[in-house]
GROMACS .gro file of N, CA and C in nm:
model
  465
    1UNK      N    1  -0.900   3.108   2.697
    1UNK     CA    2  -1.040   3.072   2.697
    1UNK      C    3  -1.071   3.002   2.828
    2UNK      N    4  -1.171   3.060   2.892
    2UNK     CA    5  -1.235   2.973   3.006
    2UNK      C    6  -1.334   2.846   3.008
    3UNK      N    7  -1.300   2.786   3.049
    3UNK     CA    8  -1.426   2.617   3.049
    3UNK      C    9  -1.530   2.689   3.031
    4UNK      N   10  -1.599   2.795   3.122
    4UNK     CA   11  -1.687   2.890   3.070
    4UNK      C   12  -1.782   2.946   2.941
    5UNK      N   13  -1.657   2.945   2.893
    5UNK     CA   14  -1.674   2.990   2.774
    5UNK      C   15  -1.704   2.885   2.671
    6UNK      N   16  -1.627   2.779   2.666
    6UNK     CA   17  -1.625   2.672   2.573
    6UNK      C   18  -1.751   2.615   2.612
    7UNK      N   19  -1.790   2.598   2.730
    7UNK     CA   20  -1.931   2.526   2.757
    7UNK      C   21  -2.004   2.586   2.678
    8UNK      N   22  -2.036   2.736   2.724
    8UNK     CA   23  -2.162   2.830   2.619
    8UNK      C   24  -2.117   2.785   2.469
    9UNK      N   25  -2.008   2.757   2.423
    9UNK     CA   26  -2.003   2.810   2.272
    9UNK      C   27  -2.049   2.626   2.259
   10UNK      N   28  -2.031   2.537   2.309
   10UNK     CA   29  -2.081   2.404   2.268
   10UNK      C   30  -2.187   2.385   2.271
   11UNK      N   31  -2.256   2.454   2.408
   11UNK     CA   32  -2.383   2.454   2.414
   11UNK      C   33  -2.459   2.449   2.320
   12UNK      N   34  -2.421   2.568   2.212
   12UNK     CA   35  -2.474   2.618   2.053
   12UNK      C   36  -2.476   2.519   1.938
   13UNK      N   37  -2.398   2.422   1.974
   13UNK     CA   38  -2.349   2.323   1.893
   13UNK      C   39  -2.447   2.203   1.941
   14UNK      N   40  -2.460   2.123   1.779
   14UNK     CA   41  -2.494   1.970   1.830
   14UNK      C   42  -2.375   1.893   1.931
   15UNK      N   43  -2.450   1.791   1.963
   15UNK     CA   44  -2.340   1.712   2.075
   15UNK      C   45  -2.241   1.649   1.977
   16UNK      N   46  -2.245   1.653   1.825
   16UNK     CA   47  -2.136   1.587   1.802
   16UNK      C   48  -2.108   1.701   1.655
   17UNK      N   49  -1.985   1.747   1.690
   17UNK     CA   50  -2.005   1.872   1.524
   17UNK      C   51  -1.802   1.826   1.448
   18UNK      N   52  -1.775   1.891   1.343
   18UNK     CA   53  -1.651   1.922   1.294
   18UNK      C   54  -1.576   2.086   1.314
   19UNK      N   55  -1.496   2.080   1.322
   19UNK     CA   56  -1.382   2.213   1.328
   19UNK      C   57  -1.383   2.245   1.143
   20UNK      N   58  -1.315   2.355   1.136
   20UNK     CA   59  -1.281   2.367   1.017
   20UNK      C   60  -1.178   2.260   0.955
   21UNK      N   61  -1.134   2.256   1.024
   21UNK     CA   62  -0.996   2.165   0.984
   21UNK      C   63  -1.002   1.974   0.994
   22UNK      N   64  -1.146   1.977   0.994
   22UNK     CA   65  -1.182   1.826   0.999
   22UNK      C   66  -1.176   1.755   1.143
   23UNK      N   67  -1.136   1.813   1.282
   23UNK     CA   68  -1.147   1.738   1.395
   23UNK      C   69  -1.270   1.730   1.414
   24UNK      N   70  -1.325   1.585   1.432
   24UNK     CA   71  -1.484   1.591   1.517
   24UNK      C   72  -1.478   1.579   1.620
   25UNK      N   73  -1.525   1.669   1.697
   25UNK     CA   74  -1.558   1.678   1.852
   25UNK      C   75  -1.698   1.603   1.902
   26UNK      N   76  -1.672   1.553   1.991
   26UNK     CA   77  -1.808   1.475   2.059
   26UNK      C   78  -1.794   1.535   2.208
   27UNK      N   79  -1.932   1.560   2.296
   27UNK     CA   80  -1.935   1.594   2.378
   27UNK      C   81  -2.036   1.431   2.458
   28UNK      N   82  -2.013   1.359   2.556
   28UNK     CA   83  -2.049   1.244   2.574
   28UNK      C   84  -2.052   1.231   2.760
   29UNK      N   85  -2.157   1.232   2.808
   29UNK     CA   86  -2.197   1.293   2.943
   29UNK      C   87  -2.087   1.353   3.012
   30UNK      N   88  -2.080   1.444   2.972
   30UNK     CA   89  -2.017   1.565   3.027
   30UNK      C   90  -1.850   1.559   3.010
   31UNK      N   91  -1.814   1.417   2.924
   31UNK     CA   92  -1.707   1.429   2.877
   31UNK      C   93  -1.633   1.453   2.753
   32UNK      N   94  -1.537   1.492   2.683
   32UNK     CA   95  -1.526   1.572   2.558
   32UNK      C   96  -1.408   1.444   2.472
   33UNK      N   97  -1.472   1.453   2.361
   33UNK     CA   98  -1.356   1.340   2.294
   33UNK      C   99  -1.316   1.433   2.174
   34UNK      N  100  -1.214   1.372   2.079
   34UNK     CA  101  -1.183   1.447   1.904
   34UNK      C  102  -1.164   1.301   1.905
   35UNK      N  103  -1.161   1.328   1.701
   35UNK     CA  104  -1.091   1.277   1.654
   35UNK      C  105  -1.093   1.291   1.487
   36UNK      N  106  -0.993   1.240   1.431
   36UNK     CA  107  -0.950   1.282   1.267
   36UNK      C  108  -0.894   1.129   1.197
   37UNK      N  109  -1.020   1.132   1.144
   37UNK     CA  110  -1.016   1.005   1.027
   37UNK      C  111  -0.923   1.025   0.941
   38UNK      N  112  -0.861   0.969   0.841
   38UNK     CA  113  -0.803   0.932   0.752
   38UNK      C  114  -0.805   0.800   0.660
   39UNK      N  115  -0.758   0.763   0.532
   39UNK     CA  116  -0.747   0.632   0.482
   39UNK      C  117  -0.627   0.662   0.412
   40UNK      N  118  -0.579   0.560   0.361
   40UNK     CA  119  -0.477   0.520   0.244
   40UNK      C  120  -0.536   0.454   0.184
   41UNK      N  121  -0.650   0.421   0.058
   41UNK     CA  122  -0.740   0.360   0.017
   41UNK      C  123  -0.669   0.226  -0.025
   42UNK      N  124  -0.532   0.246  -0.085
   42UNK     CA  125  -0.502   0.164  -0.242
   42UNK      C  126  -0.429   0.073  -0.125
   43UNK      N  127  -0.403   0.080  -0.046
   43UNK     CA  128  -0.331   0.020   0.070
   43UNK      C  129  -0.416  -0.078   0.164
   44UNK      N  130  -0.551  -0.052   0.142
   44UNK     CA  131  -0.693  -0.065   0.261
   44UNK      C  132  -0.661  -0.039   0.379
   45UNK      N  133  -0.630   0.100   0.431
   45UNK     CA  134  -0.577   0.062   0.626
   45UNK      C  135  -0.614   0.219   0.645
   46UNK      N  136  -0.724   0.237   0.747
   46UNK     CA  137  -0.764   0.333   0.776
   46UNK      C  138  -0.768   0.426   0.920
   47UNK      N  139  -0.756   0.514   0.928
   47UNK     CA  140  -0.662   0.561   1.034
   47UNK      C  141  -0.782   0.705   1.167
   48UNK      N  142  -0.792   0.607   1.256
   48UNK     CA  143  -0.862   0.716   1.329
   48UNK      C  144  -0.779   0.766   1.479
   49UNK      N  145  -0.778   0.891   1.486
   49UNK     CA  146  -0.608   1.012   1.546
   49UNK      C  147  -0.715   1.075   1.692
   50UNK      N  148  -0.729   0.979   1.804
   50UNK     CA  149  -0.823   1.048   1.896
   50UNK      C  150  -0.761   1.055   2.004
   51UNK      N  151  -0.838   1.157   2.124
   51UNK     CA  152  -0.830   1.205   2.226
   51UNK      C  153  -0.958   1.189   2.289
   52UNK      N  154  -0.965   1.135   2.465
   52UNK     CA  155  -1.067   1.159   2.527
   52UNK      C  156  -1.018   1.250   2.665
   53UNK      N  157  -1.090   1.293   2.689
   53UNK     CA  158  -1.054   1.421   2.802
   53UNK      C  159  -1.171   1.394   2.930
   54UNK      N  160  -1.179   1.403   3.087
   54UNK     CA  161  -1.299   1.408   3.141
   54UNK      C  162  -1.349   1.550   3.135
   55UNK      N  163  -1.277   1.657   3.115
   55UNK     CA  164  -1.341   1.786   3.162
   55UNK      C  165  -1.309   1.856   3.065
   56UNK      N  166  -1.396   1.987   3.008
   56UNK     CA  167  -1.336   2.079   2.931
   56UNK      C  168  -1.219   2.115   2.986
   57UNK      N  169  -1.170   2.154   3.068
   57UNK     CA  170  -1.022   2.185   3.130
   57UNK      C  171  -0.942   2.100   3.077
   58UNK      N  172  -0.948   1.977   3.066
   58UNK     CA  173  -0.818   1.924   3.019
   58UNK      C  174  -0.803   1.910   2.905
   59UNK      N  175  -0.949   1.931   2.792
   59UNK     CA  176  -0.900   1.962   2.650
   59UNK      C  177  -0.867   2.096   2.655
   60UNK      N  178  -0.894   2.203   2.704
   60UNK     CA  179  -0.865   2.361   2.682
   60UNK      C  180  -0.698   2.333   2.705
   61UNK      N  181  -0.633   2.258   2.781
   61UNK     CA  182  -0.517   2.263   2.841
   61UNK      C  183  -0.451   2.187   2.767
   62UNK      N  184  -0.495   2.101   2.746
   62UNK     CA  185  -0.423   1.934   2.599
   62UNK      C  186  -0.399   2.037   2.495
   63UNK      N  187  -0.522   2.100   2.443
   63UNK     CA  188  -0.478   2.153   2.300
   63UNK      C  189  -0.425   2.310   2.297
   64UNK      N  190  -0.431   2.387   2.391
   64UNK     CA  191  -0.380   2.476   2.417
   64UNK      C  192  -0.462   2.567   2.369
   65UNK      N  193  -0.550   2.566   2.398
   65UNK     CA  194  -0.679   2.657   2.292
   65UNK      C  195  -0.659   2.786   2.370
   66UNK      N  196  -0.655   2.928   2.349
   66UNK     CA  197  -0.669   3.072   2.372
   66UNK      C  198  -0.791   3.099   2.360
   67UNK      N  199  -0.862   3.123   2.256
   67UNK     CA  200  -0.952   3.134   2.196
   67UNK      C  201  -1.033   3.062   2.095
   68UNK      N  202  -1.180   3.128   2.094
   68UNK     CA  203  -1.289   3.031   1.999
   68UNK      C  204  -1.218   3.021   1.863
   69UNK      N  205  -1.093   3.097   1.810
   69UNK     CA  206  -1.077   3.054   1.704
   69UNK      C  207  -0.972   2.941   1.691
   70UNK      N  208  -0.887   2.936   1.755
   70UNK     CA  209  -0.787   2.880   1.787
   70UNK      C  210  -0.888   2.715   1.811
   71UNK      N  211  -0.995   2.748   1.869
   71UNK     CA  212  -1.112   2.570   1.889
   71UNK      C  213  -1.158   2.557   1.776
   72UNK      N  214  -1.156   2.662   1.694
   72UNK     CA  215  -1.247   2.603   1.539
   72UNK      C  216  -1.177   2.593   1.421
   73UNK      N  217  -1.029   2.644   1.457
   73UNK     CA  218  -0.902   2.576   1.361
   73UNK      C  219  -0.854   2.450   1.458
   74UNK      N  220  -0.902   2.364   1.480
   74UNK     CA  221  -0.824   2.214   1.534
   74UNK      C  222  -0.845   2.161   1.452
   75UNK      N  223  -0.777   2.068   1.397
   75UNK     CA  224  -0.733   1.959   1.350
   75UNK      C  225  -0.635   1.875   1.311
   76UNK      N  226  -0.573   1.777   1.218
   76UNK     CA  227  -0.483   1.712   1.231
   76UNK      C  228  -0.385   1.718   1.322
   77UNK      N  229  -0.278   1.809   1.282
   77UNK     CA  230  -0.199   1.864   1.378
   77UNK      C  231  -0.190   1.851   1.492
   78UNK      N  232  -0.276   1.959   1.575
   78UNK     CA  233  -0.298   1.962   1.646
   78UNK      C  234  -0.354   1.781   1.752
   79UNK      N  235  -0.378   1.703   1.680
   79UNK     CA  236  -0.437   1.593   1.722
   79UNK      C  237  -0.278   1.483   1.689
   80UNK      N  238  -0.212   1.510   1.609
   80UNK     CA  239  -0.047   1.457   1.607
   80UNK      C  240   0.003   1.505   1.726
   81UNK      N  241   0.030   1.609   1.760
   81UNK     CA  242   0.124   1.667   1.865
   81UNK      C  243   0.096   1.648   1.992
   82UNK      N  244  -0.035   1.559   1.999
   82UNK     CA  245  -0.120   1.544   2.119
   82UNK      C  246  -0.065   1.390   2.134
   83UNK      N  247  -0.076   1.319   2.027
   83UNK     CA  248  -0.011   1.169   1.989
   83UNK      C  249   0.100   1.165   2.028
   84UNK      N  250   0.174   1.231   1.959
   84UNK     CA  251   0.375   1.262   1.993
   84UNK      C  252   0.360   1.267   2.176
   85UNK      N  253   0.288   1.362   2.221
   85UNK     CA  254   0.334   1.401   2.323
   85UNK      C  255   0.217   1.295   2.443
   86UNK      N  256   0.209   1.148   2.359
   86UNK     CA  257   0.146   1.055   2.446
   86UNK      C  258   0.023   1.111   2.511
   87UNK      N  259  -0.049   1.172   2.472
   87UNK     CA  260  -0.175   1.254   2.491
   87UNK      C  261  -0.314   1.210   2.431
   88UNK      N  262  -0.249   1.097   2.290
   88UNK     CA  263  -0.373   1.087   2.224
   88UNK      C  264  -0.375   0.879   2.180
   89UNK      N  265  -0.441   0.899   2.108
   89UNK     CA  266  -0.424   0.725   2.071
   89UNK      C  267  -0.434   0.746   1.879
   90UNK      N  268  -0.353   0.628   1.829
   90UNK     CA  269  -0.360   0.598   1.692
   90UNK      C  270  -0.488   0.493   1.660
   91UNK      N  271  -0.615   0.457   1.656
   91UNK     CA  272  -0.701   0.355   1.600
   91UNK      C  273  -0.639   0.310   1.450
   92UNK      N  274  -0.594   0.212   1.426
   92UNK     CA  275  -0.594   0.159   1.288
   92UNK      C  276  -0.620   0.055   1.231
   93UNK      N  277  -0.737   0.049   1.134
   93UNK     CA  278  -0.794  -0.061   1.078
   93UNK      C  279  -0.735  -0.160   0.889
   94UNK      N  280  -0.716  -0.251   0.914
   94UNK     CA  281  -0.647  -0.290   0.746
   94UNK      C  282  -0.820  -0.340   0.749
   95UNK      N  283  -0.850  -0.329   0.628
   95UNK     CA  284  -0.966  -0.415   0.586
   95UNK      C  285  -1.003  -0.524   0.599
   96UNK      N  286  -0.850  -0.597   0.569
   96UNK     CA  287  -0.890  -0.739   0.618
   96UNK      C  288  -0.916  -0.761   0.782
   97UNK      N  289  -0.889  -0.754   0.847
   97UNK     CA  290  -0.898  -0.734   0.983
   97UNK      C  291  -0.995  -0.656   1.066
   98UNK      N  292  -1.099  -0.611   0.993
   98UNK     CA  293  -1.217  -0.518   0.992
   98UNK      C  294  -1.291  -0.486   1.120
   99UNK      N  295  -1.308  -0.633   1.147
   99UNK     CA  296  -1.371  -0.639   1.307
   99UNK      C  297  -1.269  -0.620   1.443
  100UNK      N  298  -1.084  -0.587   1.439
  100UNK     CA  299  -1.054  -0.593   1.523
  100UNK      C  300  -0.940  -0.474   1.533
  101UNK      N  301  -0.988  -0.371   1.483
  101UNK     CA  302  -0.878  -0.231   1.478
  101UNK      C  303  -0.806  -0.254   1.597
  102UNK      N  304  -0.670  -0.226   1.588
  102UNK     CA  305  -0.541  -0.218   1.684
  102UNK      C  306  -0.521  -0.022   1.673
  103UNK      N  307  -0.494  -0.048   1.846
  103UNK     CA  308  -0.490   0.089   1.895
  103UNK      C  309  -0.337   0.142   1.918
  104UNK      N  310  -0.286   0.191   1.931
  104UNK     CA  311  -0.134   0.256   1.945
  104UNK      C  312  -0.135   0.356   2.038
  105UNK      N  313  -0.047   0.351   2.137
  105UNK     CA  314   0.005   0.456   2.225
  105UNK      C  315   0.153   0.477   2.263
  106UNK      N  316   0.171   0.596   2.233
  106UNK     CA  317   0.313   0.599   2.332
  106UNK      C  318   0.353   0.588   2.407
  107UNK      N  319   0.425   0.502   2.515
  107UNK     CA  320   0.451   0.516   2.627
  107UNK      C  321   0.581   0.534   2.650
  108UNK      N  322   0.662   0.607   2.731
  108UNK     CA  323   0.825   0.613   2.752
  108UNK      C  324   0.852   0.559   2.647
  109UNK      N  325   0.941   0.440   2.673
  109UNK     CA  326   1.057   0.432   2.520
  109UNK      C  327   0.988   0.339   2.453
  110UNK      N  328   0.854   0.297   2.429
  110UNK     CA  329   0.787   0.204   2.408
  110UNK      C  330   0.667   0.248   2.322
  111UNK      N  331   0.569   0.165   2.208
  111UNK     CA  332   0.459   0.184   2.197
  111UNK      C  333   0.330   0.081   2.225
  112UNK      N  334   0.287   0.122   2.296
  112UNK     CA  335   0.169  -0.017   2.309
  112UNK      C  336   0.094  -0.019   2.217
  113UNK      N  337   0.026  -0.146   2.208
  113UNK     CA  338  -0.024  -0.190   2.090
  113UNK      C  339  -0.183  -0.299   2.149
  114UNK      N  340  -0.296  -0.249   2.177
  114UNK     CA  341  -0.401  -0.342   2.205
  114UNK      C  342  -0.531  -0.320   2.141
  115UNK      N  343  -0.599  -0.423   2.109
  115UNK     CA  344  -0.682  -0.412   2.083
  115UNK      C  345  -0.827  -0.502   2.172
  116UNK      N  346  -0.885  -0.396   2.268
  116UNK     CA  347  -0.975  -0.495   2.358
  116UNK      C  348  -1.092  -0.572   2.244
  117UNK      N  349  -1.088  -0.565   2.166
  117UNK     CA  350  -1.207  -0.655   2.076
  117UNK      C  351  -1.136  -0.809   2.046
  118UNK      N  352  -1.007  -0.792   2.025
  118UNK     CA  353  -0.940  -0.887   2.002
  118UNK      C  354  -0.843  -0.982   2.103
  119UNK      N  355  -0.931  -0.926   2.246
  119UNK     CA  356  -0.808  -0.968   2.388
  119UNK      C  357  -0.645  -0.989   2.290
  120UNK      N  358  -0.610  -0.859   2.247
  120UNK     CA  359  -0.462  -0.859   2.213
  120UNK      C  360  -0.418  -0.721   2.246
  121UNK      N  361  -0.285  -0.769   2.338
  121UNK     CA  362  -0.202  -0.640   2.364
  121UNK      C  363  -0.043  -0.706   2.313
  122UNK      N  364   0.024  -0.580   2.262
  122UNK     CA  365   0.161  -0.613   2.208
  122UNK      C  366   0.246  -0.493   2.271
  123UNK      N  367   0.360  -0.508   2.285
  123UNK     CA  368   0.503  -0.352   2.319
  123UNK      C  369   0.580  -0.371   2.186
  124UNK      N  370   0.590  -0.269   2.153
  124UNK     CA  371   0.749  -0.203   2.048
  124UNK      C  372   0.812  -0.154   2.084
  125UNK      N  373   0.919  -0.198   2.126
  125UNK     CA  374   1.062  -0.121   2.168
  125UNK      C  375   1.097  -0.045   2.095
  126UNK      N  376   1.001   0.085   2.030
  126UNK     CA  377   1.041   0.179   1.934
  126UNK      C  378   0.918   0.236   1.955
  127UNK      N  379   0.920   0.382   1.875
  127UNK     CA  380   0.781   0.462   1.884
  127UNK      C  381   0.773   0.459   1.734
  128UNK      N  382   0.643   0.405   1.716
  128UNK     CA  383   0.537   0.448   1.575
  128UNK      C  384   0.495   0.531   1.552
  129UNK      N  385   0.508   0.621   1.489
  129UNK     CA  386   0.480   0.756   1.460
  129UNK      C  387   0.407   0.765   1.310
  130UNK      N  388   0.449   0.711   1.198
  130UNK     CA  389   0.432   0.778   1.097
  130UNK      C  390   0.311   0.633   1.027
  131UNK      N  391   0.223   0.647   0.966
  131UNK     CA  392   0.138   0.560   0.885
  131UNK      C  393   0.216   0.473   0.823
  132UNK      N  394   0.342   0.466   0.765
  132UNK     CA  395   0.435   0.366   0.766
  132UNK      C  396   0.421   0.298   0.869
  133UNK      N  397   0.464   0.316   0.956
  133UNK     CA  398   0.535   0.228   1.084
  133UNK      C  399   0.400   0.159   1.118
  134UNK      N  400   0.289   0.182   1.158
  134UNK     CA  401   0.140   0.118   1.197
  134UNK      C  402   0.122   0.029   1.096
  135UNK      N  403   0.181   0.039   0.919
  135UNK     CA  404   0.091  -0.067   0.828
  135UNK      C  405   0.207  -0.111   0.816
  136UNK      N  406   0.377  -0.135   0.865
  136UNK     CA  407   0.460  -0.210   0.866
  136UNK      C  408   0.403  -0.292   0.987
  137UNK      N  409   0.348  -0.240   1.089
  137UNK     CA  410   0.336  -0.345   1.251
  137UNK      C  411   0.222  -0.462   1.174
  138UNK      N  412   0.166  -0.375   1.079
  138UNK     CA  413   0.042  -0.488   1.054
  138UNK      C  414   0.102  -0.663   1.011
  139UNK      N  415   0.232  -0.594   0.883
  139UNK     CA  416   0.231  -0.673   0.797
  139UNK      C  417   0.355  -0.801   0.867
  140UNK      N  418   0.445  -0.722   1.007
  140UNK     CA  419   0.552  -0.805   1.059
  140UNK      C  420   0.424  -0.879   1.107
  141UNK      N  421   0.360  -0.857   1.206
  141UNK     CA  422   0.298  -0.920   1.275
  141UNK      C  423   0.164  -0.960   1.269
  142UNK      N  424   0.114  -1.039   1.121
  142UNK     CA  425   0.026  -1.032   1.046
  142UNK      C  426  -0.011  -1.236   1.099
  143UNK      N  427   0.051  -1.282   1.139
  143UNK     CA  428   0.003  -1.388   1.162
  143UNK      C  429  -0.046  -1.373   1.340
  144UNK      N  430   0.022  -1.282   1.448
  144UNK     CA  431  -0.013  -1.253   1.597
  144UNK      C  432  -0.176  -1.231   1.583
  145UNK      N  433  -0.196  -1.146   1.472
  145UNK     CA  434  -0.321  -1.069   1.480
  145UNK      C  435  -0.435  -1.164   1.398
  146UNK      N  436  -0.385  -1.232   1.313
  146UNK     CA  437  -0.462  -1.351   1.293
  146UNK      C  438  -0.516  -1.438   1.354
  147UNK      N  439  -0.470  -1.462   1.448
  147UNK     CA  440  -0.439  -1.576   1.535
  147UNK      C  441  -0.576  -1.509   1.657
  148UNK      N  442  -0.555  -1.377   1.684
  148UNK     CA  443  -0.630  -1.262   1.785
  148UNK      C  444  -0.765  -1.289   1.697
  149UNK      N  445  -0.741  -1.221   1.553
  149UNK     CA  446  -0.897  -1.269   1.535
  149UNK      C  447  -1.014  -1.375   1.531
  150UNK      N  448  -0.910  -1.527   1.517
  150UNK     CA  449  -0.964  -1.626   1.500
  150UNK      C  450  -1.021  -1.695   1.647
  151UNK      N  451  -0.946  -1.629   1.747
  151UNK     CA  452  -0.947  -1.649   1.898
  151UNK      C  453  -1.059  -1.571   1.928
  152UNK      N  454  -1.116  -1.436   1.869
  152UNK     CA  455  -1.199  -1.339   1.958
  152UNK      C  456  -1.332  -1.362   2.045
  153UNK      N  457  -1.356  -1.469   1.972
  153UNK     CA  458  -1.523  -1.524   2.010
  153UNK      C  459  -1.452  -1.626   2.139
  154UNK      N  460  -1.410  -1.648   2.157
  154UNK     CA  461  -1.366  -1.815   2.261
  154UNK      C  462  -1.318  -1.747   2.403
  155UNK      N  463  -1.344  -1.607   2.425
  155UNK     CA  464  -1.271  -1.523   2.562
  155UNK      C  465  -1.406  -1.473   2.606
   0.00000   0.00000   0.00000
């Protein structure tokens, strides 16, 4: 598929639509974002799986799209393998903590961990991968992030 192409077929589209497969795409001056919500309700910790790109080229190339169908089957998946391969970011919110979602990235042997609402950044000498591992970071480090929220207003 050519940038070409994907322009015309967005064109057709509102600036902000869904895939079949639940990715919402936003198109945001002339730059292209996804992303794929999730919750664990009984747990309260809710999970948003995004990508921002500056150019159609580098989402056509991130997600490996061929064709318009191959763009209108994206989702989950496709937005994991983008994560794995340090391409995308984890957003995750516990309820209690409502106002200060912590973000996740992979980096080399590491995962970063910040949240600019909360002037808090953290490293894991391990990669987080699975919705386990993000609502285990919550609960080790449940007084760091306390501490971030009670601080947020005073920066």
């Amino acid at each position: 598929m050519t940038v070409e192409e994907l322009a015309q077929y967005l064109s057709s589209k509102k600036p902000g639509f869904q895939t079949q497969n639940g990715l919402s795409i936003y198109l945001i001056d002339g730059s292209i974002c996804s992303n794929y919500d999730f919750e664990i309700e009984e747990l309260e910790f809710s999970f948003n799986l995004f990508t921002e790109e500056e150019s159609l080229h580098e989402f056509i190339e991130g997600f490996r799209i061929q064709n318009i169908n191959d763009f209108e089957a994206l989702g989950y998946n496709n937005s994991w393998i983008r994560y794995l391969n340090r391409e995308a970011d984890m957003e995750v919110t516990q309820m209690e903590f409502e106002e200060g979602p912590l973000c996740f990235r992979l980096h080399k042997m590491k995962t970063l961990v910040f949240s600019a609402s909360l002037h808090f950044y953290d490293e894991v000498y391990d990669h987080l991968t699975l919705p386990e591992d993000f609502i285990s970071y919550f609960f080790k480090n449940k007084s760091k992030i306390a501490t971030a929220m009670a601080n947020r207003y005073q920066f």
